[in-house]
Coordinates of C-alpha atoms in Angstrom, one line a residue:
M14 CA 21.1 39.4 -15.4
R15 CA 21.6 40.5 -11.8
H16 CA 22.5 38.2 -9.0
I17 CA 21.4 39.2 -5.6
I18 CA 22.7 37.7 -2.2
R19 CA 21.0 39.0 0.9
C20 CA 21.4 38.6 4.7
R21 CA 24.3 36.5 4.7
K22 CA 26.3 36.2 8.1
N23 CA 30.0 36.8 8.0
D24 CA 32.5 35.1 10.2
Y25 CA 31.8 37.5 13.0
G26 CA 28.1 37.1 12.9
V27 CA 27.5 40.5 11.4
K28 CA 24.8 40.9 8.7
S29 CA 25.9 42.2 5.3
S30 CA 24.5 42.7 1.9
I31 CA 26.1 42.0 -1.5
I32 CA 24.7 42.8 -4.9
I33 CA 26.5 41.3 -7.8
F34 CA 26.1 42.4 -11.4
P35 CA 28.1 40.9 -14.3
A36 CA 30.5 43.7 -15.3
I37 CA 30.2 43.1 -19.0
L38 CA 26.4 43.8 -18.9
T39 CA 26.2 46.4 -16.2
I40 CA 27.6 49.8 -15.4
L41 CA 26.8 50.1 -11.7
V42 CA 26.8 53.6 -10.2
S43 CA 26.3 53.6 -6.4
L44 CA 25.2 56.9 -5.4
T45 CA 23.1 58.6 -2.7
I46 CA 19.7 59.9 -3.7
T47 CA 20.9 63.5 -3.8
T48 CA 23.9 62.8 -6.0
L49 CA 21.8 60.5 -8.2
L50 CA 19.1 63.0 -8.8
S51 CA 21.4 66.0 -9.3
Q52 CA 24.0 64.4 -11.4
S53 CA 22.6 61.3 -13.0
V54 CA 19.4 62.7 -14.0
F55 CA 19.3 66.5 -14.4
A56 CA 23.0 67.2 -14.9
Q57 CA 23.1 64.7 -17.7
G58 CA 19.7 65.8 -19.2
I59 CA 18.0 62.5 -18.7
D60 CA 14.4 62.3 -19.8
P61 CA 12.0 63.3 -17.0
K62 CA 10.6 59.8 -17.2
R63 CA 13.8 58.4 -15.5
A64 CA 13.3 61.0 -12.7
I65 CA 9.7 59.8 -12.1
I66 CA 10.9 56.1 -11.9
L67 CA 13.5 57.1 -9.3
Q68 CA 10.9 59.0 -7.4
V69 CA 8.5 56.0 -7.5
I70 CA 11.3 53.7 -6.1
K71 CA 12.3 56.2 -3.4
S72 CA 8.7 56.9 -2.3
T73 CA 7.9 53.2 -2.1
I74 CA 10.9 52.3 0.0
Q75 CA 10.0 55.2 2.4
D76 CA 6.3 54.4 2.5
I77 CA 7.1 50.8 3.5
G78 CA 9.1 52.1 6.4
F79 CA 12.8 52.1 5.6
T80 CA 14.9 55.1 6.4
E81 CA 18.3 53.9 5.2
Y82 CA 18.4 53.1 1.5
E83 CA 20.3 53.6 -1.7
I84 CA 19.1 53.8 -5.3
N85 CA 21.2 52.9 -8.4
D86 CA 20.8 53.1 -12.1
W87 CA 22.5 51.1 -14.8
I88 CA 22.1 50.6 -18.6
N89 CA 22.7 47.9 -21.2
D90 CA 21.9 47.6 -24.9
D91 CA 18.1 47.2 -24.5
N92 CA 17.1 49.0 -21.4
W93 CA 17.7 51.6 -18.7
A94 CA 17.1 50.0 -15.3
Y95 CA 16.7 51.6 -11.7
E96 CA 17.1 49.6 -8.5
G97 CA 16.5 50.6 -4.9
H98 CA 17.1 48.7 -1.7
N99 CA 17.4 49.2 2.0
V100 CA 21.0 49.7 2.9
S101 CA 21.3 47.1 5.8
H102 CA 18.9 44.7 3.9
C103 CA 18.0 42.6 6.9
Q104 CA 17.1 45.6 9.2
D105 CA 14.6 44.2 11.8
T106 CA 14.5 41.0 9.8
R107 CA 13.0 43.0 6.9
S108 CA 14.3 43.5 3.5
I109 CA 13.1 45.1 0.3
Y110 CA 14.5 45.3 -3.3
I111 CA 12.8 47.1 -6.2
D112 CA 13.8 47.1 -9.8
V113 CA 12.1 49.1 -12.5
S114 CA 13.4 48.4 -16.1
D115 CA 12.5 50.7 -19.0
F116 CA 12.8 48.5 -22.0
L117 CA 13.2 49.8 -25.5
S118 CA 10.2 47.6 -26.7
I119 CA 7.1 46.1 -25.1
Q120 CA 8.1 42.6 -26.5
T121 CA 11.3 42.7 -24.5
A122 CA 9.3 43.5 -21.3
T123 CA 6.9 40.7 -22.2
D124 CA 9.7 38.3 -22.6
S125 CA 11.0 39.2 -19.1
M126 CA 7.5 38.4 -17.7
K127 CA 7.8 34.9 -19.3
Q128 CA 11.2 34.4 -18.0
Y129 CA 10.2 35.1 -14.4
C130 CA 6.6 33.7 -14.3
E131 CA 6.8 30.4 -16.3
P132 CA 9.5 28.6 -14.2
M133 CA 8.0 29.7 -10.8
Y134 CA 6.5 26.6 -9.1
G135 CA 3.4 27.4 -7.3
N136 CA 3.3 31.0 -8.6
T137 CA -0.1 32.8 -8.7
K138 CA -0.7 34.4 -12.1
G139 CA -3.2 37.1 -12.7
S140 CA -3.1 40.8 -12.9
L141 CA -2.3 43.9 -10.7
H142 CA -5.1 46.3 -11.4
G143 CA -5.4 45.2 -14.9
F144 CA -1.6 44.8 -15.7
P145 CA -0.1 41.3 -16.2
A146 CA 1.5 40.1 -13.0
C147 CA 2.7 37.0 -11.1
Y148 CA 4.1 36.4 -7.6
K149 CA 5.5 33.6 -5.4
I150 CA 5.4 33.8 -1.6
D151 CA 8.1 31.3 -0.7
Y152 CA 10.7 32.3 -3.3
A153 CA 13.7 32.0 -1.1
L154 CA 14.9 31.8 2.5
N155 CA 17.3 34.1 4.3
V156 CA 19.4 33.4 7.3
N157 CA 16.6 34.1 9.7
L158 CA 14.4 31.4 8.0
T159 CA 11.9 34.0 7.1
T160 CA 10.3 33.5 3.6
E161 CA 10.9 35.9 0.9
G162 CA 8.4 36.9 -1.8
L163 CA 8.8 37.9 -5.3
Y164 CA 6.4 40.0 -7.3
V165 CA 6.7 41.0 -11.0
W166 CA 4.4 42.9 -13.3
Q167 CA 4.4 44.7 -16.6
A168 CA 3.0 48.0 -17.9
D169 CA 3.8 48.3 -21.6
N170 CA 7.5 48.4 -21.8
L171 CA 8.0 48.9 -18.1
F172 CA 8.9 45.9 -16.1
F173 CA 8.7 45.9 -12.3
T174 CA 10.5 43.4 -9.9
L175 CA 9.8 43.4 -6.2
Y176 CA 11.5 41.3 -3.6
V177 CA 10.2 41.5 0.0
T178 CA 11.2 39.8 3.3
P179 CA 9.1 38.8 5.1
S180 CA 6.8 37.5 2.4
E181 CA 3.7 38.5 4.4
D182 CA 4.5 42.1 3.3
L183 CA 4.7 41.2 -0.4
I184 CA 1.0 42.0 -1.5
I185 CA 1.0 45.2 0.5
A186 CA 4.3 46.4 -1.0
A187 CA 3.1 45.6 -4.5
E188 CA 0.1 47.8 -3.9
I189 CA 2.3 50.6 -2.5
L190 CA 4.6 50.4 -5.5
Y191 CA 1.7 50.4 -7.9
N192 CA -0.1 53.4 -6.2
N193 CA 3.2 55.4 -6.3
A194 CA 3.5 54.6 -10.1
V195 CA 0.1 56.0 -10.6
K196 CA 0.6 58.9 -8.2
Y197 CA 3.6 60.2 -10.0
G198 CA 2.3 59.6 -13.5
L199 CA 4.5 56.8 -14.4
I200 CA 1.6 54.6 -15.5
T201 CA -2.1 55.2 -16.0
E202 CA -4.6 53.0 -14.3
V203 CA -6.2 50.4 -16.6
N204 CA -9.1 49.8 -14.3
P205 CA -9.3 52.4 -11.7
V206 CA -11.5 50.4 -9.3
Q207 CA -11.4 49.7 -5.5
D208 CA -9.7 46.9 -3.9
Y209 CA -11.2 46.8 -0.5
D210 CA -9.3 43.8 1.0
G211 CA -6.0 44.5 -0.8
D212 CA -5.6 41.2 -2.3
G213 CA -4.8 42.6 -5.8
V214 CA -8.2 41.6 -7.3
P215 CA -10.5 44.5 -8.0
D216 CA -13.7 44.7 -6.1
N217 CA -15.8 44.5 -9.2
V218 CA -14.6 41.0 -9.9
D219 CA -13.6 40.0 -6.4
Q220 CA -15.7 36.9 -5.4
C221 CA -14.3 37.0 -1.8
P222 CA -14.3 40.7 -1.0
N223 CA -13.2 40.3 2.7
T224 CA -10.0 38.1 2.4
Q225 CA -7.8 38.3 5.3
A226 CA -4.4 40.2 4.8
N227 CA -1.4 38.3 3.4
V228 CA -3.5 35.4 2.1
L229 CA -2.9 34.0 -1.3
V230 CA -5.8 34.4 -3.6
D231 CA -6.8 33.1 -7.1
S232 CA -8.0 35.2 -10.0
D233 CA -11.4 35.5 -8.4
G234 CA -10.0 37.0 -5.2
C235 CA -10.7 33.8 -3.1
P236 CA -8.1 32.2 -0.9
V237 CA -6.1 29.4 -2.5
I238 CA -7.1 26.3 -0.8
M239 CA -4.8 24.1 1.1
Q240 CA -6.0 20.5 1.5
I241 CA -5.0 18.2 4.3
S242 CA -5.7 14.4 4.6
L243 CA -5.5 12.3 7.7
K244 CA -5.7 8.5 8.4
T245 CA -4.5 5.9 10.9
D246 CA -3.3 2.5 9.8
K247 CA -6.0 0.7 11.9
A248 CA -9.3 1.6 13.6
T249 CA -8.4 -0.1 16.8
Y250 CA -5.2 -1.0 18.7
L251 CA -4.2 -3.1 21.6
P252 CA -2.2 -1.5 24.5
G253 CA 1.4 -1.3 23.7
E254 CA 0.9 -1.2 19.8
T255 CA 2.0 1.7 17.6
A256 CA -0.5 3.7 15.9
I257 CA 0.7 5.2 12.6
I258 CA -0.8 8.6 11.8
S259 CA -0.2 9.9 8.3
G260 CA -1.6 12.1 5.6
S261 CA -0.6 14.7 3.0
I262 CA -0.8 18.5 2.3
A263 CA -1.6 19.9 -1.1
N264 CA -2.6 23.1 -2.8
N265 CA -4.4 23.6 -6.2
N266 CA -1.1 22.9 -7.9
G267 CA -0.2 19.7 -6.1
P268 CA 1.8 18.5 -3.1
L269 CA 2.9 21.3 -0.7
A270 CA 6.3 20.7 0.9
G271 CA 7.5 22.5 4.0
A272 CA 4.1 23.0 5.7
G273 CA 4.0 23.1 9.5
I274 CA 2.0 20.1 10.8
K275 CA 0.8 20.1 14.4
I276 CA -0.6 16.7 15.5
D277 CA -2.7 16.6 18.8
I278 CA -3.4 13.1 20.0
N279 CA -5.7 13.3 23.0
G280 CA -3.6 16.3 24.2
S281 CA -0.2 14.9 23.3
I282 CA 1.4 17.4 20.7
A283 CA 3.9 16.6 17.9
N284 CA 5.2 19.1 15.4
L285 CA 6.4 18.0 11.9
V286 CA 7.1 19.5 8.5
S287 CA 5.6 18.0 5.4
A288 CA 8.1 16.2 3.1
A289 CA 8.9 16.9 -0.6
A290 CA 5.9 15.0 -1.7
G291 CA 3.7 16.9 0.8
S292 CA 3.3 13.9 3.0
Y293 CA 3.8 13.5 6.7
K294 CA 3.8 10.5 9.2
F295 CA 4.0 10.1 12.9
N296 CA 4.2 6.9 15.1
F297 CA 2.3 7.1 18.3
T298 CA 2.9 4.4 21.0
I299 CA -0.3 3.3 22.9
P300 CA 0.3 3.2 26.7
L301 CA 0.4 -0.3 28.2
N302 CA -2.2 0.8 30.8
P303 CA -4.4 3.2 28.9
T304 CA -7.0 5.3 30.9
V305 CA -9.0 6.3 27.8
F306 CA -10.1 4.0 25.1
T307 CA -11.0 6.4 22.4
Y308 CA -8.3 8.7 21.2
P309 CA -9.1 11.8 19.3
V310 CA -6.6 13.0 16.6
T311 CA -6.5 16.5 15.3
V312 CA -4.0 17.6 12.6
T313 CA -3.5 21.3 11.8
A314 CA -1.5 22.5 8.7
S315 CA 0.0 26.0 8.4
Y316 CA 1.7 27.7 5.5
P317 CA 2.6 31.3 4.7
G318 CA -0.1 32.8 2.6
Y319 CA -2.7 30.1 3.3
Q320 CA -5.4 29.8 5.9
D321 CA -4.8 27.0 8.4
V322 CA -6.6 23.9 7.8
T323 CA -7.6 21.1 10.2
E324 CA -8.7 17.4 9.9
Q325 CA -9.8 15.1 12.6
T326 CA -10.3 11.4 13.4
T327 CA -10.3 9.0 16.2
F328 CA -9.0 5.4 17.0
A329 CA -10.0 3.0 19.7
I330 CA -8.0 1.0 22.3
G331 CA -9.2 -2.4 23.6
Q332 CA -9.3 -6.2 23.2
D333 CA -11.6 -7.9 20.7
M334 CA -15.1 -9.1 21.5
T335 CA -17.8 -10.8 19.5
V336 CA -21.6 -10.5 19.3
T337 CA -24.1 -13.0 18.0
I338 CA -27.9 -12.8 17.6
T339 CA -29.9 -15.9 17.4
P340 CA -33.7 -16.0 16.6
D341 CA -35.9 -18.7 17.9
K342 CA -37.3 -19.6 14.5
D343 CA -36.4 -19.2 10.9
S344 CA -39.8 -17.6 9.8
Y345 CA -42.8 -16.1 11.6
S346 CA -46.5 -15.6 11.1
I347 CA -48.4 -12.5 11.8
G348 CA -48.8 -12.1 15.6
D349 CA -45.9 -14.4 16.5
T350 CA -43.6 -13.3 19.3
V351 CA -40.0 -13.1 18.0
Y352 CA -37.3 -14.1 20.6
C353 CA -33.7 -13.1 19.8
N354 CA -30.9 -14.0 22.1
I355 CA -28.0 -11.6 22.0
K356 CA -24.8 -13.0 23.3
V357 CA -21.4 -11.2 23.7
E358 CA -18.1 -12.8 24.4
D359 CA -14.4 -11.7 24.6
A360 CA -11.6 -13.2 22.5
S361 CA -11.3 -16.2 24.8
G362 CA -14.9 -17.0 24.7
K363 CA -15.8 -15.7 28.1
P364 CA -19.1 -13.7 28.7
V365 CA -18.8 -9.9 28.6
P366 CA -21.3 -8.8 31.3
Y367 CA -22.9 -5.3 31.3
A368 CA -21.9 -4.2 27.9
D369 CA -23.9 -1.5 26.1
I370 CA -26.1 -2.8 23.3
A371 CA -27.5 -0.7 20.5
I372 CA -30.1 -2.2 18.1
S373 CA -31.0 -0.7 14.9
T374 CA -33.8 -2.1 12.7
I375 CA -35.1 -1.2 9.3
R376 CA -37.9 -2.6 7.2
L377 CA -36.3 -3.2 3.7
V378 CA -39.4 -2.3 1.7
S379 CA -40.9 0.6 3.6
G380 CA -37.7 1.8 5.0
R381 CA -39.3 2.2 8.5
K382 CA -36.5 2.4 11.2
N383 CA -36.4 1.8 15.0
N384 CA -33.6 2.1 17.5
L385 CA -33.4 0.4 20.8
S386 CA -30.7 0.1 23.5
G387 CA -29.9 -2.2 26.5
L388 CA -27.2 -4.0 28.5
T389 CA -26.0 -7.6 28.6
D390 CA -26.7 -9.4 31.8
A391 CA -24.2 -11.1 34.2
L392 CA -23.9 -14.0 31.7
G393 CA -23.1 -11.6 28.7
E394 CA -26.6 -12.1 27.2
N395 CA -29.7 -10.2 26.4
L396 CA -33.1 -11.6 25.3
W397 CA -34.9 -9.2 22.9
S398 CA -38.5 -10.0 21.9
F399 CA -41.1 -8.3 19.9
V400 CA -44.4 -9.2 18.1
W401 CA -43.9 -10.0 14.4
G402 CA -46.1 -8.2 11.8
Q403 CA -48.1 -6.1 14.2
D404 CA -47.8 -2.7 15.6
A405 CA -48.9 -1.7 19.2
A406 CA -52.5 -1.4 18.2
G407 CA -52.6 -4.8 16.6
K408 CA -52.6 -3.5 13.0
I409 CA -50.9 -5.8 10.5
I410 CA -47.5 -4.6 9.1
A411 CA -46.4 -5.7 5.8
E412 CA -43.3 -3.8 5.0
G413 CA -40.5 -6.3 3.9
K414 CA -37.9 -8.2 5.7
L415 CA -36.5 -6.8 9.0
K416 CA -32.8 -6.0 8.9
V417 CA -31.3 -6.0 12.4
E418 CA -27.9 -4.5 13.3
V419 CA -26.5 -5.0 16.8
S420 CA -23.5 -3.1 18.0
V421 CA -21.8 -3.6 21.4
T422 CA -19.4 -1.2 23.2
K423 CA -17.6 -1.5 26.6
D424 CA -14.6 0.2 27.9
G425 CA -11.5 -1.9 27.3
F426 CA -12.9 -3.6 24.3
N427 CA -13.1 -3.0 20.6
K428 CA -16.6 -2.3 19.3
A429 CA -18.4 -5.4 18.0
I430 CA -21.1 -5.4 15.3
T431 CA -23.3 -8.1 13.7
E432 CA -26.4 -8.2 11.5
L433 CA -29.4 -10.5 11.1
L434 CA -32.2 -10.6 8.5
I435 CA -35.5 -11.8 10.0
S436 CA -38.2 -13.1 7.6
G437 CA -41.8 -14.0 7.9
C438 CA -45.3 -13.2 6.8
G439 CA -45.4 -9.6 5.7
D440 CA -41.9 -9.5 4.3
L441 CA -43.6 -9.3 0.8
I442 CA -41.5 -12.3 -0.5
V443 CA -43.0 -15.6 -1.0
D444 CA -40.8 -18.0 0.9
E445 CA -40.9 -21.8 0.8
N446 CA -43.8 -23.3 2.8
E447 CA -45.5 -20.0 3.0
F448 CA -48.9 -20.0 1.5
C449 CA -52.1 -17.8 1.2
L450 CA -53.8 -19.3 4.2
D451 CA -51.0 -18.7 6.8
C452 CA -49.6 -15.6 5.0
P453 CA -52.2 -13.7 2.8
E454 CA -50.0 -10.6 3.0
D455 CA -47.3 -12.2 0.9
C456 CA -49.5 -14.7 -1.0
P457 CA -52.6 -12.8 -2.1
C458 CA -55.3 -14.6 -4.2
G459 CA -56.8 -13.1 -7.3
P460 CA -60.3 -11.7 -7.6
N461 CA -61.8 -15.1 -8.7
E462 CA -59.7 -17.1 -6.4
T463 CA -60.2 -18.3 -2.9
C464 CA -57.4 -19.5 -0.5
D465 CA -57.9 -23.1 -0.1
P466 CA -55.0 -25.7 0.3
S467 CA -57.6 -28.6 0.1
S468 CA -58.9 -27.8 -3.3
D469 CA -58.2 -30.2 -6.3
F470 CA -57.5 -27.1 -8.4
K471 CA -55.2 -25.2 -6.2
N472 CA -52.0 -23.4 -7.3
S473 CA -49.3 -25.3 -5.4
S474 CA -47.1 -22.3 -5.1
N475 CA -49.5 -20.1 -3.1
M476 CA -52.5 -22.6 -2.5
C477 CA -55.0 -20.2 -4.1
S478 CA -57.9 -22.0 -5.9
P479 CA -60.4 -20.9 -8.4
K480 CA -63.9 -20.6 -7.0
S481 CA -65.6 -23.9 -7.6
A482 CA -69.3 -25.0 -8.4
Y483 CA -70.3 -28.5 -7.9
V484 CA -73.3 -29.9 -9.7
F485 CA -74.6 -33.1 -8.0
V486 CA -76.9 -35.4 -10.1
S487 CA -78.7 -38.2 -8.3
K488 CA -77.7 -41.7 -9.4
N489 CA -81.2 -43.0 -8.8
M490 CA -83.1 -40.9 -11.4
S491 CA -84.8 -42.8 -14.2
A492 CA -83.7 -42.6 -17.7
Y493 CA -86.8 -40.5 -18.4
L494 CA -86.0 -37.9 -15.6
K495 CA -82.4 -37.6 -16.7
T496 CA -83.5 -36.8 -20.2
W497 CA -85.9 -34.3 -18.8
T498 CA -83.4 -32.6 -16.6
L499 CA -80.6 -32.4 -19.0
P500 CA -81.4 -28.9 -20.4
Y501 CA -81.5 -27.6 -16.7
I502 CA -78.2 -29.2 -15.9
Y503 CA -76.7 -27.7 -19.0
G504 CA -78.2 -24.3 -18.2
I505 CA -76.9 -24.0 -14.6
K506 CA -73.4 -25.3 -15.6
K507 CA -73.3 -22.7 -18.3
F508 CA -74.4 -20.0 -15.9
Y509 CA -71.8 -20.9 -13.3
R510 CA -69.0 -20.9 -15.9
K511 CA -70.0 -17.5 -17.2
S512 CA -69.9 -16.3 -13.6
G513 CA -66.2 -17.4 -13.3
Y514 CA -66.5 -20.7 -11.4
K515 CA -64.7 -23.9 -12.0
V516 CA -67.6 -26.3 -12.7
V517 CA -67.5 -30.0 -11.7
E518 CA -70.4 -32.4 -12.2
I519 CA -70.7 -35.4 -9.8
N520 CA -73.3 -38.4 -9.7
E521 CA -74.0 -38.8 -5.9
D522 CA -77.0 -39.3 -3.7
D523 CA -75.5 -39.4 -0.2
I524 CA -74.9 -36.1 1.7
K525 CA -71.7 -37.4 3.3
P526 CA -69.6 -37.6 0.1
M527 CA -71.1 -34.3 -1.0
A528 CA -70.0 -32.8 2.4
T529 CA -66.3 -33.4 1.5
Y530 CA -66.5 -30.9 -1.2
L531 CA -68.7 -28.5 1.0
S532 CA -66.0 -28.5 3.7
R533 CA -63.6 -26.8 1.2
P534 CA -63.5 -22.9 1.3
S535 CA -63.2 -22.8 -2.5
T536 CA -66.7 -24.4 -3.0
K537 CA -68.9 -21.1 -3.6
A538 CA -71.7 -22.7 -5.7
M539 CA -73.8 -25.8 -5.8
A540 CA -76.6 -27.5 -7.7
W541 CA -78.7 -30.6 -6.8
F542 CA -80.7 -32.6 -9.2
G543 CA -82.6 -35.3 -7.5
H544 CA -85.7 -36.5 -5.6
G545 CA -87.3 -34.5 -2.8
E546 CA -90.0 -35.7 -0.4
E547 CA -92.8 -33.9 1.4
P548 CA -91.8 -32.4 4.8
G549 CA -92.0 -35.1 7.5
G550 CA -91.2 -37.8 5.0
K551 CA -87.9 -39.5 4.3
A552 CA -85.0 -37.2 4.6
T553 CA -83.3 -36.0 1.3
I554 CA -80.5 -33.6 0.7
E555 CA -82.8 -30.6 1.1
G556 CA -84.5 -31.9 4.2
Y557 CA -81.8 -33.1 6.5
D558 CA -81.9 -30.2 8.9
A559 CA -85.7 -29.6 8.5
T560 CA -86.8 -33.2 9.1
G561 CA -84.4 -34.1 11.8
G562 CA -82.9 -36.8 9.8
G563 CA -80.2 -39.1 10.8
Y564 CA -77.4 -37.0 9.6
S565 CA -77.5 -33.2 9.0
I566 CA -75.6 -31.4 6.3
K567 CA -73.9 -29.3 9.1
D568 CA -72.7 -32.5 10.9
A569 CA -71.7 -34.0 7.6
I570 CA -69.4 -31.1 6.8
G571 CA -67.8 -31.1 10.2
F572 CA -67.2 -35.0 10.0
K573 CA -65.9 -35.1 6.3
S574 CA -63.5 -32.1 6.8
K575 CA -61.4 -34.5 9.0
E576 CA -61.4 -37.4 6.5
V577 CA -59.4 -37.9 3.3
G578 CA -60.0 -35.1 0.9
G579 CA -61.5 -32.8 3.4
F580 CA -60.2 -29.4 4.4
L581 CA -58.8 -30.2 7.8
Y582 CA -57.3 -33.6 6.6
R583 CA -55.4 -32.1 3.6
C584 CA -54.1 -29.1 5.7
Q585 CA -52.8 -31.3 8.6
F586 CA -51.4 -34.3 6.7
E587 CA -50.5 -32.8 3.4
V588 CA -49.7 -29.1 3.0
Y589 CA -49.0 -27.9 6.5
A590 CA -47.6 -31.1 8.0
A591 CA -44.2 -29.6 8.8
K592 CA -45.6 -26.7 10.6
W593 CA -49.0 -28.0 12.0
V594 CA -48.0 -27.3 15.6
D595 CA -47.6 -23.6 14.8
I596 CA -50.6 -23.1 12.5
H597 CA -53.3 -25.6 13.7
N598 CA -55.1 -23.1 15.8
K599 CA -55.6 -20.9 12.8
I600 CA -56.6 -23.7 10.4
E601 CA -59.0 -25.3 13.0
T602 CA -60.6 -21.9 13.4
I603 CA -61.2 -21.5 9.8
A604 CA -62.7 -25.0 9.5
E605 CA -65.1 -24.3 12.4
Q606 CA -66.2 -21.0 10.9
H607 CA -66.8 -22.7 7.5
Q608 CA -68.8 -25.5 9.0
E609 CA -71.0 -22.8 10.8
H610 CA -71.4 -20.8 7.7
P611 CA -70.5 -22.3 4.3
D612 CA -71.5 -19.1 2.7
L613 CA -72.3 -20.3 -0.9
D614 CA -72.9 -17.6 -3.5
Y615 CA -75.5 -19.8 -5.4
L616 CA -77.5 -22.9 -4.6
Y617 CA -79.7 -24.4 -7.4
N618 CA -82.1 -27.1 -5.9
F619 CA -83.9 -28.9 -8.7
S620 CA -86.1 -31.2 -6.7
C621 CA -89.7 -31.4 -5.4
Y622 CA -90.7 -29.4 -2.4
S623 CA -87.4 -27.6 -2.4
L624 CA -89.1 -24.4 -1.4
D625 CA -91.5 -25.8 1.2
D626 CA -88.7 -25.5 3.8
N627 CA -86.0 -22.8 3.7
S628 CA -83.6 -24.4 6.3
V629 CA -81.1 -25.6 3.5
M630 CA -81.1 -22.2 2.0
N631 CA -80.6 -20.4 5.3
Y632 CA -77.7 -22.6 6.2
L633 CA -75.8 -23.0 3.0
V634 CA -76.3 -19.6 1.3
R635 CA -74.7 -16.3 2.4
D636 CA -76.6 -13.1 2.8
G637 CA -77.1 -11.7 -0.5
G638 CA -76.7 -15.0 -2.2
I639 CA -79.2 -16.7 -4.6
Y640 CA -81.3 -19.7 -4.1
W641 CA -83.5 -21.5 -6.8
G642 CA -86.2 -24.0 -5.9
H643 CA -89.8 -25.3 -6.4
R644 CA -92.8 -25.2 -4.3
G645 CA -94.6 -28.7 -4.3
V646 CA -93.8 -31.1 -7.0
L647 CA -91.7 -30.1 -10.1
H648 CA -94.4 -30.7 -12.7
G649 CA -96.7 -27.6 -12.9
T650 CA -94.8 -25.3 -10.5
P651 CA -92.4 -22.7 -11.8
L652 CA -88.7 -22.4 -10.7
T653 CA -88.4 -19.7 -8.2
K654 CA -85.5 -17.4 -7.5
I655 CA -84.9 -16.1 -4.0
I656 CA -82.2 -13.6 -2.9
K657 CA -81.4 -14.3 0.7

């Protein structure tokens, strides 16, 4: 085993080199090149391979640029070794040492590879043009604090050792040594391929063919990555506080100690070295009277053999402030104007005037986003308004709840953020007290249903009701007439049920009680079994409008809608009592439209003269609806069907 001490200063500050070999193992002959070649090789009849080894060492030292050097040879029980080094060692802060050992067996050379490569922390293992190799850039430090590199490789029973200072020359020196070994026939190339970027990885397998010189690479020829992390202990600071900036440096094998760290904090520079665990930390004191309120931080890490890496972050300076957003209502209907008051205060509760406001909105179902901006007024407030559930063209928008994020910034203050979720019709969620009439977008009714909060058969969760058919049978019919009309009553009820209607039979003669049911939007079919008079006679149900009787059907519907059981009454005093002020205009409009056009699908009028005047049909039945009636008296006249 050889022990080598390089570039040590003596007491007089003069550089010197010492090479120490244990005497029991080594016979050291220090000779000049001429003496060595003439006496140690040829005069003693040494195998020409020895002369080739010496020539390789000599040429490599010369090719690297050293003019003063010496070459020695020595022998022990299992190998003949040759070493060469520059005489002054630290000439111009550069140093080189080459050892080529010719072992008696390949196994011994392989064992030497293991002895060198396995303990090396952070070594790069691979091959040198197909020969097993490993190297380490920061193997040792000389007196000038220049890193030293070690490169070893094996060719059968030959074992090559190369020390180079500075380490930036290591890869180039290894290539020169290899090329000379091939040039003088000491070894034969395993893979005689090109290595354009000189990183030791042949071009045919090099995944990064343009690597910069003196950069560590992996087996694919790509730079070994150095990672850097960066953080601050807080996002914002008050003037006079200390910001702790920290992080770590690592490579593929773990933490990297001794890396140069440059920290730039808004132009203020600090230089550090990473600790044994690869970590670094710097304390930065915030000025008491800062002139900037956002500090950029840039950290750059440098290490021999690696490309520099950079990480960035920022921190803010300022006092705290708060922002609140308050809507004028808890829920909104389509077309309502939403008023949101945004209020900004400092830590003491005082208004923050003229602060920048950024509003971001997103519909939770559709994902549609919008961004707005503004300023607080002199009182630190901003009133933001918009129309709920409609776009600029008035088209209904049903895209889910509206999530609102408000962020506020101002110099001298920390950023303030708040959120709000606005609900209403069109958010596609059925909220409490939200029904089909005021919010059909969230509470749609089925194909055989009608939105009717006044119906006796409504679903209380959404106020949808099945379409209803009311069959009115006169209480004044004789027993004979009732018996005669029963098949007709049964037939129309069966027809209505098959058509999907909820069928109800009621004994009644007066139009006013009947009008209670006709005021409800869910009433879509009707039948009347009773007496009818000639036009001009006493008014009956089918003749009220036609004969100008004391009370028309239309008037009766308007009147009964406002009484107990009617549409308007049940909406105002039962279903929508809590929100009547907000919704009464819409409900009253529905009631007026229904009174004007009840729009029945079917009307079956089983009475005399029911077709002698069409006014009831024209008023009660919708266009396309069906009306059944008789011309003249019932006996002897057929039932006639008319499509309006």
